[in-house]
Amino acid sequence: MTKSEKIVIIGAGSLQFGLGSVGSIINSETLQGSTVSLHDINPTNLDLVTQACREAINKKKFDIELESTTDRKKALKNATFVINSIEVGDRFKLWEEDYEIPRRYGSNQIYGENGGPGGLFHSLRVIPPILEICEDITKICPDAFVVNYSNPMSRICLAIKRKFPSLNFVGLCHEFPGFVHHYSKILDTPLSNLEMRAGGLNHFGILLAIRYIDKNKDAYPDLRKKAPQYLSNLTGFENDVDLIKYILEKFGYIPYTQDSHYGEYISWAWEKANIEGVRAFYNGYKSVTLSTGKRIQKSIERGKGALLVKSDNERAIPIIEGIITDSNHEEDSVNLPNDDVITNIPRDLVVECPAIVTKKGLKAIKLGDYPKGLAALLRNQASVQDLVVEA
């Protein structure tokens, strides 16, 4: 147990993210005695999150000191960990413009958050302020470990790597852990009985290997056989998988995301993806996010915010705990510089890969050569990301 950690949450005014992050911290035995500093440029939302978190800490008498400020430099003073999750402007309004404007001029992008012309617009908005944050970190708390959740993940992390090469950071996304339950269902075996290796680029990765633990047997032949029918039967917000099924059938490997994200990086995705499913996914996500935000705000205003400060399912806090305790545990999917992690794509890139957590940070697990056809797709995207980050 330590009494000296200070965890700064940048973008804490995002209600779900702020409450979930603090919920995970205050429920961590390892982090008792720490200071949590909440920072956001939106004082109204920041006050709401602070109110709920303070109530939760006081109610259960957690040994956590809570700070809250709109002054980033003040928040970063003496920080040992920084978690960043910011967006610029009205994200849904801007995301829709990122999608609609390129289509108005002939682009057939299927989504517009991370790849394609829309991903370029998004990158140009969000990378500059994140680099400003990182510059403050290098001046105020240069030894702090940085966790980034903001998208476009690969491009942001590549920009950080290039401009601040000494910064110890990781990019986190819940895409892989959020998709693996499908593999368990396809193979009709508990997730705990599957050993997996996955990697690529964020939102553009594949399951590289999968084994049954009890049989010590390669499970990919069964997955290739059973997955097409399973994917065809998916309904609701999970049914935008036509492109995913096509990739599996043509390349022999299954991505760990849906059409909406994987197709952002492929110019011909419009011909193969479930476009109606992609739009339904976006509309559903927007509706749930906005309604949940309103519900959370009303609960806090009624004095019931403490009930909403719960541990989330994200990996930032387990990784922070692992660094503090030198756990040497494995994380399935993180974003780190490509220091020969994937050997047949450019090194000046940030890749999604498994890693070991140590007191020094995260050490990527080498994946070797990527399947050739899919490596060609990654190399194309590497060139795009190179130009975007340079811009």
Tab-separated table of N, CA and C in Angstrom, residues 101 131 144 314:
chain	number	residue	atom	x	y	z
A	101	ILE	N	-20.134	15.260	-44.191
A	101	ILE	CA	-19.440	16.166	-45.121
A	101	ILE	C	-18.610	15.399	-46.154
A	131	LEU	N	-1.680	16.988	-27.227
A	131	LEU	CA	-0.242	17.268	-27.182
A	131	LEU	C	0.066	18.402	-26.199
A	144	ALA	N	5.336	10.854	-14.567
A	144	ALA	CA	3.993	10.286	-14.469
A	144	ALA	C	3.746	9.290	-15.596
A	314	GLU	N	-13.156	-1.026	-17.087
A	314	GLU	CA	-11.992	-0.616	-17.859
A	314	GLU	C	-10.710	-1.124	-17.200
